[in-house]
Short mmCIF file of C-alpha atoms in Angstrom, two decimals:
data_model
loop_
_atom_site.label_atom_id
_atom_site.label_comp_id
_atom_site.label_asym_id
_atom_site.label_seq_id
_atom_site.Cartn_x
_atom_site.Cartn_y
_atom_site.Cartn_z
CA MET K 1 8.54 106.76 8.01
CA SER K 2 6.39 106.72 4.93
CA LYS K 3 7.43 105.95 1.39
CA MET K 4 7.01 107.59 -1.96
CA THR K 5 8.40 106.64 -5.34
CA LEU K 6 8.13 108.54 -8.60
CA LEU K 7 8.60 105.70 -11.00
CA ASN K 8 11.23 105.32 -13.69
CA LYS K 9 10.76 102.77 -16.47
CA THR K 10 12.35 99.88 -14.56
CA GLY K 11 10.14 98.35 -11.88
CA ALA K 12 11.42 98.30 -8.32
CA GLY K 13 11.63 94.55 -8.17
CA LEU K 14 13.61 94.37 -11.36
CA VAL K 15 16.00 97.00 -10.07
CA VAL K 16 16.61 95.09 -6.85
CA ALA K 17 17.27 91.87 -8.74
CA ALA K 18 19.59 93.50 -11.22
CA LEU K 19 21.44 95.30 -8.47
CA ALA K 20 22.08 91.96 -6.79
CA LEU K 21 23.41 90.52 -10.03
CA THR K 22 25.58 93.56 -10.59
CA THR K 23 27.07 93.23 -7.11
CA VAL K 24 28.03 89.64 -7.84
CA GLY K 25 29.53 90.65 -11.14
CA VAL K 26 31.65 93.44 -9.63
CA ALA K 27 32.96 91.11 -6.94
CA GLY K 28 33.75 88.30 -9.38
CA ALA K 29 35.51 90.59 -11.78
CA GLN K 30 38.24 91.69 -9.40
CA THR K 31 40.40 88.69 -10.19
CA ASP K 32 38.98 87.33 -13.47
CA GLU K 33 38.64 88.59 -16.99
CA VAL K 34 35.73 90.97 -17.40
CA THR K 35 33.10 89.45 -19.70
CA PHE K 36 29.81 90.57 -21.15
CA SER K 37 27.84 87.58 -19.83
CA ARG K 38 28.93 87.79 -16.20
CA ASP K 39 29.81 91.46 -15.63
CA ILE K 40 28.34 93.79 -18.28
CA ALA K 41 24.89 92.33 -18.97
CA PRO K 42 23.66 92.94 -15.38
CA ILE K 43 24.75 96.58 -15.59
CA LEU K 44 22.86 97.00 -18.88
CA GLN K 45 19.76 95.40 -17.40
CA ARG K 46 19.68 97.77 -14.44
CA SER K 47 20.66 101.03 -16.03
CA CYS K 48 20.27 100.87 -19.82
CA GLN K 49 17.65 98.48 -21.14
CA GLY K 50 14.75 100.52 -19.75
CA CYS K 51 15.32 102.80 -22.76
CA HIS K 52 17.61 100.74 -25.02
CA ARG K 53 15.21 98.02 -26.20
CA PRO K 54 12.83 97.64 -29.14
CA GLY K 55 10.07 100.19 -29.21
CA GLN K 56 11.80 102.58 -26.75
CA MET K 57 13.45 105.95 -27.24
CA GLY K 58 17.04 104.61 -27.15
CA PRO K 59 18.63 104.82 -30.62
CA MET K 60 19.77 101.23 -30.46
CA SER K 61 18.78 98.06 -28.56
CA LEU K 62 21.23 96.76 -25.92
CA MET K 63 19.45 93.52 -25.04
CA THR K 64 21.94 90.93 -26.38
CA TYR K 65 25.67 90.61 -26.92
CA ALA K 66 25.19 90.76 -30.68
CA GLU K 67 23.37 94.10 -30.31
CA VAL K 68 25.84 95.55 -27.79
CA ARG K 69 29.18 94.50 -29.37
CA PRO K 70 29.15 97.03 -32.29
CA TRP K 71 28.58 99.88 -29.79
CA ALA K 72 31.20 98.85 -27.26
CA ARG K 73 33.58 101.79 -27.76
CA ALA K 74 30.72 104.31 -27.89
CA ILE K 75 29.35 102.85 -24.66
CA ARG K 76 32.77 103.18 -23.06
CA THR K 77 32.95 106.88 -23.98
CA LYS K 78 29.46 107.64 -22.76
CA VAL K 79 29.86 105.96 -19.38
CA VAL K 80 33.32 107.34 -18.72
CA GLU K 81 32.06 110.85 -19.40
CA ARG K 82 28.98 110.06 -17.24
CA LEU K 83 26.64 111.02 -20.09
CA MET K 84 24.97 107.62 -19.87
CA PRO K 85 22.97 106.45 -18.13
CA PRO K 86 21.36 109.83 -17.71
CA TRP K 87 22.02 110.83 -14.10
CA HIS K 88 23.30 114.36 -13.99
CA LEU K 89 23.69 115.02 -10.29
CA ASP K 90 27.02 116.20 -8.91
CA LYS K 91 28.12 113.22 -6.82
CA THR K 92 30.44 115.30 -4.68
CA VAL K 93 27.83 117.50 -2.94
CA GLY K 94 24.40 117.19 -1.44
CA ILE K 95 22.10 114.23 -0.91
CA GLN K 96 23.18 111.01 -2.66
CA ASP K 97 20.54 108.43 -1.62
CA PHE K 98 17.68 108.00 -4.10
CA GLU K 99 14.98 105.45 -4.70
CA ASN K 100 15.57 105.42 -8.46
CA ASP K 101 19.34 105.82 -8.78
CA MET K 102 20.33 104.34 -12.15
CA SER K 103 23.84 105.85 -12.23
CA LEU K 104 26.93 103.66 -12.44
CA SER K 105 29.38 103.45 -9.58
CA ASP K 106 33.11 104.02 -10.12
CA GLY K 107 33.55 100.24 -9.94
CA GLU K 108 30.97 99.61 -12.67
CA ILE K 109 32.54 102.26 -14.93
CA ASN K 110 35.88 100.53 -14.38
CA LEU K 111 34.32 97.24 -15.41
CA VAL K 112 32.98 98.69 -18.65
CA THR K 113 36.34 100.28 -19.40
CA ARG K 114 38.31 97.06 -18.76
CA TRP K 115 35.82 95.05 -20.84
CA VAL K 116 36.06 97.30 -23.88
CA ASP K 117 39.84 97.66 -23.58
CA ALA K 118 40.15 93.85 -23.55
CA GLY K 119 38.27 93.52 -26.83
CA ALA K 120 34.75 93.21 -25.37
CA PRO K 121 34.83 89.43 -24.78
CA ARG K 122 31.53 87.61 -24.57
CA GLY K 123 32.44 85.06 -21.95
CA ASN K 124 30.51 82.00 -20.91
CA VAL K 125 26.88 82.15 -22.04
CA SER K 126 25.87 80.22 -18.92
CA ASP K 127 26.94 83.29 -16.83
CA LEU K 128 24.23 85.48 -18.38
CA PRO K 129 21.56 86.68 -15.94
CA PRO K 130 17.95 85.74 -16.75
CA ALA K 131 16.50 88.12 -19.35
CA ILE K 132 14.12 90.68 -17.93
CA ASP K 133 10.50 90.32 -19.07
CA TRP K 134 9.98 93.98 -19.93
CA PRO K 135 6.37 95.21 -19.93
CA GLU K 136 4.52 96.10 -23.11
CA GLU K 137 3.93 99.78 -23.77
CA ASP K 138 0.13 99.55 -23.60
CA ILE K 139 -0.10 98.30 -20.01
CA TRP K 140 -0.51 100.32 -16.81
CA ARG K 141 2.76 99.74 -15.02
CA LEU K 142 1.39 100.51 -11.56
CA ALA K 143 -1.35 97.86 -11.91
CA ASP K 144 0.95 95.20 -10.49
CA ARG K 145 1.76 97.36 -7.48
CA TYR K 146 -1.89 97.97 -6.64
CA GLY K 147 -3.25 94.66 -7.87
CA ARG K 148 -5.78 96.35 -10.15
CA GLU K 149 -6.23 98.64 -13.09
CA PRO K 150 -6.60 102.39 -12.35
CA ASP K 151 -9.72 103.41 -10.48
CA LEU K 152 -10.14 106.41 -12.80
CA VAL K 153 -8.79 107.01 -16.30
CA VAL K 154 -9.05 110.45 -17.98
CA GLY K 155 -7.87 110.66 -21.60
CA SER K 156 -7.07 113.72 -23.64
CA THR K 157 -8.80 114.21 -26.95
CA PRO K 158 -6.54 113.09 -29.83
CA TRP K 159 -3.89 115.30 -31.44
CA THR K 160 -2.20 114.62 -34.79
CA GLN K 161 1.30 115.98 -35.13
CA SER K 162 2.39 116.65 -38.74
CA ALA K 163 5.48 114.96 -40.15
CA GLU K 164 7.33 118.27 -40.18
CA GLY K 165 6.83 121.63 -38.49
CA GLN K 166 7.19 123.55 -35.27
CA ASP K 167 6.50 122.12 -31.82
CA GLN K 168 2.82 122.21 -30.74
CA TRP K 169 0.99 122.23 -27.43
CA TRP K 170 -2.36 120.56 -27.03
CA GLN K 171 -4.28 121.71 -23.92
CA PRO K 172 -7.73 120.06 -23.62
CA VAL K 173 -9.60 120.12 -20.30
CA LEU K 174 -11.64 117.02 -19.28
CA GLU K 175 -14.04 116.40 -16.43
CA THR K 176 -12.96 113.75 -13.88
CA GLY K 177 -16.62 112.79 -13.33
CA LEU K 178 -16.07 112.54 -9.57
CA SER K 179 -19.19 113.08 -7.49
CA GLU K 180 -17.31 112.91 -4.17
CA ASP K 181 -13.87 113.78 -2.90
CA ARG K 182 -11.26 111.03 -3.28
CA TRP K 183 -7.66 110.69 -2.06
CA VAL K 184 -5.00 109.58 -4.54
CA THR K 185 -2.31 107.06 -3.73
CA GLY K 186 -0.79 106.73 -7.24
CA ILE K 187 -0.85 108.43 -10.66
CA GLU K 188 0.48 107.22 -14.01
CA VAL K 189 0.58 109.13 -17.28
CA ARG K 190 0.52 107.11 -20.51
CA PRO K 191 0.84 108.73 -23.95
CA SER K 192 -0.27 106.45 -26.77
CA GLU K 193 2.48 107.76 -29.07
CA ARG K 194 5.70 108.48 -27.17
CA ARG K 195 7.69 109.18 -30.28
CA ILE K 196 6.07 112.62 -30.63
CA THR K 197 5.37 113.34 -26.92
CA HIS K 198 8.19 115.43 -25.50
CA HIS K 199 6.40 115.75 -22.19
CA ALA K 200 2.90 116.08 -20.77
CA VAL K 201 2.18 118.29 -17.74
CA ILE K 202 -1.06 117.46 -15.99
CA TYR K 203 -2.93 120.14 -14.01
CA LEU K 204 -5.84 119.85 -11.60
CA GLN K 205 -8.69 122.33 -11.63
CA GLN K 206 -10.88 122.39 -8.55
CA GLU K 207 -12.22 124.77 -5.90
CA GLU K 208 -10.13 124.76 -2.73
CA GLN K 209 -11.74 125.46 0.65
CA PRO K 210 -10.59 128.09 3.21
CA GLY K 211 -7.82 126.54 5.30
CA ASP K 212 -6.42 124.43 2.54
CA HIS K 213 -2.74 125.18 2.12
CA GLU K 214 -1.98 127.14 -1.01
CA ALA K 215 -0.87 124.91 -3.89
CA ALA K 216 2.87 125.09 -4.54
CA VAL K 217 2.12 126.34 -8.04
CA ASP K 218 -1.10 127.50 -9.58
CA VAL K 219 -0.93 128.53 -13.26
CA PRO K 220 -3.67 131.00 -14.14
CA GLY K 221 -6.12 129.38 -16.50
CA ARG K 222 -4.53 125.94 -16.15
CA GLY K 223 -4.81 124.89 -12.54
CA SER K 224 -2.49 123.50 -9.90
CA TYR K 225 0.30 121.08 -10.85
CA LEU K 226 -0.75 117.43 -10.45
CA THR K 227 1.88 115.29 -12.21
CA GLU K 228 3.91 114.96 -15.37
CA PHE K 229 5.13 112.54 -18.02
CA ALA K 230 8.65 113.00 -19.35
CA VAL K 231 11.41 110.70 -20.57
CA GLY K 232 12.39 108.54 -17.57
CA LYS K 233 9.29 109.40 -15.55
CA ILE K 234 5.78 108.02 -15.76
CA GLY K 235 4.08 109.15 -12.55
CA ASP K 236 3.88 109.13 -8.77
CA VAL K 237 3.45 106.62 -5.99
CA PHE K 238 2.90 108.45 -2.70
CA ARG K 239 4.47 107.41 0.54
CA GLU K 240 2.37 105.70 3.21
CA ASP K 241 -0.26 107.93 4.79
CA THR K 242 0.17 110.72 2.20
CA GLY K 243 -1.62 111.49 -1.04
CA LYS K 244 -3.13 114.09 -3.31
CA LEU K 245 -6.78 115.19 -3.13
CA LEU K 246 -9.20 115.15 -6.08
CA LYS K 247 -12.49 116.86 -5.29
CA ALA K 248 -15.98 116.30 -6.60
CA GLY K 249 -16.46 118.17 -9.86
CA SER K 250 -12.72 118.47 -10.50
CA ARG K 251 -11.21 118.67 -13.96
CA ILE K 252 -7.93 117.48 -15.55
CA ALA K 253 -6.12 119.99 -17.73
CA PHE K 254 -3.54 118.56 -20.19
CA ASP K 255 -0.52 120.47 -21.43
CA ASN K 256 0.95 118.09 -23.97
CA HIS K 257 4.12 119.14 -25.81
CA TYR K 258 4.52 117.48 -29.24
CA HIS K 259 7.29 117.56 -31.80
CA SER K 260 7.53 116.25 -35.37
CA VAL K 261 9.53 113.11 -36.15
CA GLY K 262 9.23 112.76 -39.91
CA GLU K 263 5.81 111.11 -40.11
CA ALA K 264 2.33 112.21 -39.12
CA LEU K 265 1.36 110.51 -35.82
CA THR K 266 -1.66 110.78 -33.52
CA ASP K 267 -1.49 110.72 -29.74
CA SER K 268 -4.03 110.54 -26.95
CA THR K 269 -2.53 110.82 -23.45
CA GLU K 270 -4.27 109.06 -20.55
CA VAL K 271 -3.95 109.73 -16.85
CA GLY K 272 -4.55 106.66 -14.67
CA ILE K 273 -5.37 107.29 -11.00
CA TRP K 274 -5.45 104.89 -8.06
CA PHE K 275 -7.45 105.92 -5.00
CA TYR K 276 -7.35 105.11 -1.34
CA PRO K 277 -10.41 103.09 -0.28
CA LYS K 278 -13.54 105.24 0.12
CA GLY K 279 -13.57 106.86 3.50
CA GLU K 280 -9.81 106.40 4.09
CA VAL K 281 -8.10 109.78 4.51
CA PRO K 282 -4.26 109.89 4.61
CA LYS K 283 -2.68 112.02 7.30
CA TYR K 284 -0.94 114.38 4.89
CA ARG K 285 -1.87 116.00 1.63
CA VAL K 286 0.96 116.22 -0.91
CA TYR K 287 1.25 119.40 -2.93
CA GLY K 288 3.05 119.32 -6.28
CA GLY K 289 4.78 122.37 -7.55
CA ALA K 290 7.16 124.00 -9.95
CA LEU K 291 9.38 125.96 -7.57
CA GLY K 292 10.73 129.18 -9.03
CA VAL K 293 8.45 129.31 -12.07
CA ARG K 294 6.77 132.58 -11.13
CA GLN K 295 10.02 134.37 -10.56
CA ALA K 296 11.49 132.90 -13.80
CA MET K 297 8.55 134.22 -15.80
CA ASP K 298 9.26 137.73 -14.54
CA THR K 299 13.06 137.81 -14.54
CA LEU K 300 14.58 135.35 -16.99
CA ASP K 301 16.82 137.30 -19.36
CA ILE K 302 19.58 135.58 -21.38
CA PRO K 303 21.65 137.91 -23.60
CA PRO K 304 23.38 136.61 -26.77
CA GLY K 305 26.73 134.96 -26.24
CA LYS K 306 26.48 134.91 -22.46
CA VAL K 307 26.36 132.38 -19.58
CA THR K 308 23.77 133.69 -17.12
CA THR K 309 22.81 132.96 -13.52
CA HIS K 310 19.32 133.42 -12.12
CA HIS K 311 17.90 132.85 -8.65
CA SER K 312 14.53 132.09 -7.09
CA TYR K 313 13.44 131.89 -3.46
CA THR K 314 10.49 129.96 -2.13
CA PRO K 315 9.70 130.18 1.65
CA LEU K 316 8.06 127.25 3.44
CA ALA K 317 5.00 128.36 5.42
CA LEU K 318 5.02 125.13 7.41
CA PRO K 319 7.50 122.34 8.27
CA ALA K 320 7.83 120.19 5.19
CA ARG K 321 9.41 117.12 3.60
CA LEU K 322 10.64 117.46 0.01
CA GLU K 323 9.94 114.17 -1.79
CA ASN K 324 11.98 114.64 -4.99
CA TYR K 325 14.01 117.05 -7.12
CA GLN K 326 13.44 117.45 -10.85
CA PRO K 327 15.09 120.50 -12.49
CA HIS K 328 13.49 121.76 -15.67
CA MET K 329 15.10 124.05 -18.24
CA HIS K 330 15.29 124.11 -22.05
CA ILE K 331 18.05 123.82 -24.62
CA ARG K 332 20.31 126.49 -23.12
CA GLY K 333 19.94 125.05 -19.59
CA LYS K 334 23.40 124.26 -18.15
CA ALA K 335 23.03 123.50 -14.42
CA MET K 336 20.74 123.94 -11.45
CA SER K 337 21.21 123.72 -7.71
CA MET K 338 18.69 123.51 -4.88
CA GLU K 339 19.70 124.82 -1.45
CA ALA K 340 17.92 125.17 1.90
CA ILE K 341 18.39 128.45 3.72
CA TYR K 342 17.37 127.73 7.33
CA PRO K 343 15.70 130.26 9.61
CA ASP K 344 18.94 130.62 11.54
CA GLY K 345 20.81 131.62 8.33
CA ARG K 346 22.56 128.29 7.81
CA VAL K 347 22.76 127.22 4.17
CA GLU K 348 22.70 123.57 3.07
CA MET K 349 23.22 122.33 -0.50
CA LEU K 350 20.49 119.75 -1.12
CA ASN K 351 21.46 118.82 -4.70
CA HIS K 352 23.27 120.23 -7.72
CA VAL K 353 22.65 119.05 -11.28
CA ALA K 354 25.98 119.90 -12.89
CA ASN K 355 25.27 118.86 -16.50
CA PHE K 356 21.63 119.45 -17.33
CA ASP K 357 20.49 117.77 -20.55
CA PHE K 358 17.17 118.90 -22.03
CA ASN K 359 16.80 115.47 -23.71
CA TRP K 360 16.44 113.80 -20.26
CA HIS K 361 14.01 115.08 -17.63
CA VAL K 362 15.46 113.06 -14.80
CA ASN K 363 13.46 112.95 -11.57
CA TYR K 364 15.59 112.35 -8.50
CA VAL K 365 13.43 110.60 -5.86
CA TYR K 366 14.67 110.73 -2.31
CA THR K 367 14.57 107.67 -0.04
CA ASP K 368 12.55 107.67 3.20
CA ASP K 369 15.66 108.47 5.18
CA SER K 370 17.26 111.01 2.79
CA ALA K 371 14.25 113.18 1.90
CA PRO K 372 14.96 116.67 3.27
CA VAL K 373 12.82 117.49 6.29
CA LEU K 374 12.87 121.24 6.82
CA PRO K 375 11.53 123.61 9.48
CA LYS K 376 8.92 126.31 8.97
CA GLY K 377 10.49 129.43 7.52
CA THR K 378 13.14 127.62 5.49
CA VAL K 379 13.68 129.19 2.07
CA ILE K 380 14.26 126.96 -0.94
CA HIS K 381 16.88 128.65 -3.12
CA LEU K 382 17.26 127.63 -6.74
CA THR K 383 20.21 128.74 -8.82
CA ALA K 384 19.88 128.23 -12.60
CA TRP K 385 22.66 128.58 -15.15
CA HIS K 386 21.99 128.99 -18.88
CA ASP K 387 24.59 128.87 -21.65
CA ASN K 388 23.73 131.01 -24.68
CA THR K 389 27.22 130.80 -26.22
CA GLU K 390 28.54 129.06 -29.32
CA GLY K 391 30.31 126.70 -26.96
CA ASN K 392 26.95 125.10 -26.11
CA ARG K 393 26.63 122.55 -28.88
CA ALA K 394 22.88 122.28 -28.33
CA ASN K 395 22.34 126.02 -28.74
CA PRO K 396 20.39 126.70 -31.93
CA ASP K 397 21.46 130.32 -32.19
CA ALA K 398 23.90 132.14 -29.90
CA THR K 399 23.01 135.52 -31.45
CA GLN K 400 19.47 135.54 -30.09
CA TRP K 401 18.35 137.29 -26.91
CA VAL K 402 16.27 134.67 -24.99
CA GLY K 403 13.52 135.08 -22.44
CA TRP K 404 10.92 132.91 -20.75
CA GLY K 405 8.68 130.86 -23.05
CA GLN K 406 7.24 127.42 -23.64
CA ARG K 407 8.92 126.71 -26.97
CA SER K 408 12.06 124.58 -26.72
CA TYR K 409 13.99 127.49 -28.37
CA ASP K 410 12.79 129.81 -25.61
CA ASP K 411 13.81 128.97 -22.08
CA MET K 412 12.67 128.73 -18.48
CA TYR K 413 13.72 127.27 -15.18
CA HIS K 414 11.93 125.68 -12.27
CA ALA K 415 12.09 122.53 -10.19
CA HIS K 416 9.27 120.02 -10.01
CA VAL K 417 9.06 119.11 -6.35
CA ASN K 418 6.32 117.27 -4.41
CA ILE K 419 6.01 118.81 -0.96
CA THR K 420 4.45 117.17 2.11
CA TYR K 421 3.68 119.72 4.83
CA LEU K 422 4.11 118.41 8.37
CA THR K 423 2.79 119.28 11.81
CA ASP K 424 5.31 120.73 14.27
CA GLU K 425 5.07 117.56 16.31
CA ASP K 426 5.77 115.22 13.41
CA TYR K 427 8.65 117.41 12.26
CA GLU K 428 10.24 117.17 15.67
CA GLN K 429 9.67 113.42 15.78
CA ILE K 430 11.25 112.78 12.38
CA ILE K 431 14.28 114.91 13.26
CA ALA K 432 14.67 113.09 16.59
CA GLU K 433 14.44 109.69 14.89
CA ARG K 434 17.02 110.61 12.28
CA ARG K 435 19.35 111.97 14.96
CA ALA K 436 19.03 108.70 16.94
CA ASN K 437 19.68 106.62 13.83
CA ARG K 438 22.85 108.59 13.08
CA THR K 439 24.04 108.15 16.65
CA SER K 440 23.43 104.38 16.58
CA ASN K 441 25.31 104.02 13.31
CA ASP K 442 28.37 105.99 14.47
#
């Protein structure tokens, strides 16, 4: 099987190390007093410090005991209610194995609860795990993985967001400068000023040849979806023997969403791209898409004071593997599920995000063994719920009739999903291998 990871802020090696430390802490805390040094610090390293450290979007730093202690009761509330860390999947249904799972287990939540209820003791300083050497913001985070800086960097022309005012979208189009076709193994998006960058969608403009599979989404005037930057997501690393194709003469179209933060700031967003060696062609081309977006543009209708349900259906023209699931809605977004309707009529829940939060665009990246592998003719069914009532505390105005639009006060729904289309033979082989693995593990 191949491997693909859409990166979160914490590097894979750091996550593995912190997970090991957390496991030790959970085991040791069954009989002893729960302490910050031994039990809580490893949890914070794995699941919190990626955002809660100096210079990041977290409202406070959680790097040291002195920084954490004043927030102990607030932390307890957030983790018990599963509001933090941001991982909004319903854990009772669908796929639960992900490359980038930052959520806390029931045991870890119990540790935090016991620690706070006991007065948040510090414990023995010698029990502290080694501090993580977090990367600076101005580095390419995938450089360590590939052993080099990006092979191609395309930067948007600068945009200055005023200290106050409405959200703005900056949409420059830049040439890649490629004189030959190249296959992409990794992409990273790096805004220079993250404080004003809500998200940045990156589109690819290029001429496709007859026989190329239709892109999963193609926005008129913008291009086909390539990748995105959002809170918690910086880019894509494609599984072995898969990649995206950039053609000679291609262009990068930026769709940068900015908001004001009380001071005038200037951003220039860069896209760093790592290529396969020249002449090396992966077996499969990955297509990125926003499933459901076309139907949402035509049908989204949210009356005042109502909770609404909308549906979209996307048929698969070929056998395919879904690499990730990233639901996208705006302020009134409440929940979204993704189901597979098989050609024989069987319906399988793939994942359900039960508590969507517009402040966190969480990307759920399947493992090699959990990524859904679906036959030709399967229909991907999205169900999106929007809450336009006064009970939705994030709702700016429950008296407004809301339709599709790019402003945060408008709404939309779709799911960012990278799709790898398979041959019939490889589909059958993957299904057989998974069936054999299940049998051997029973």
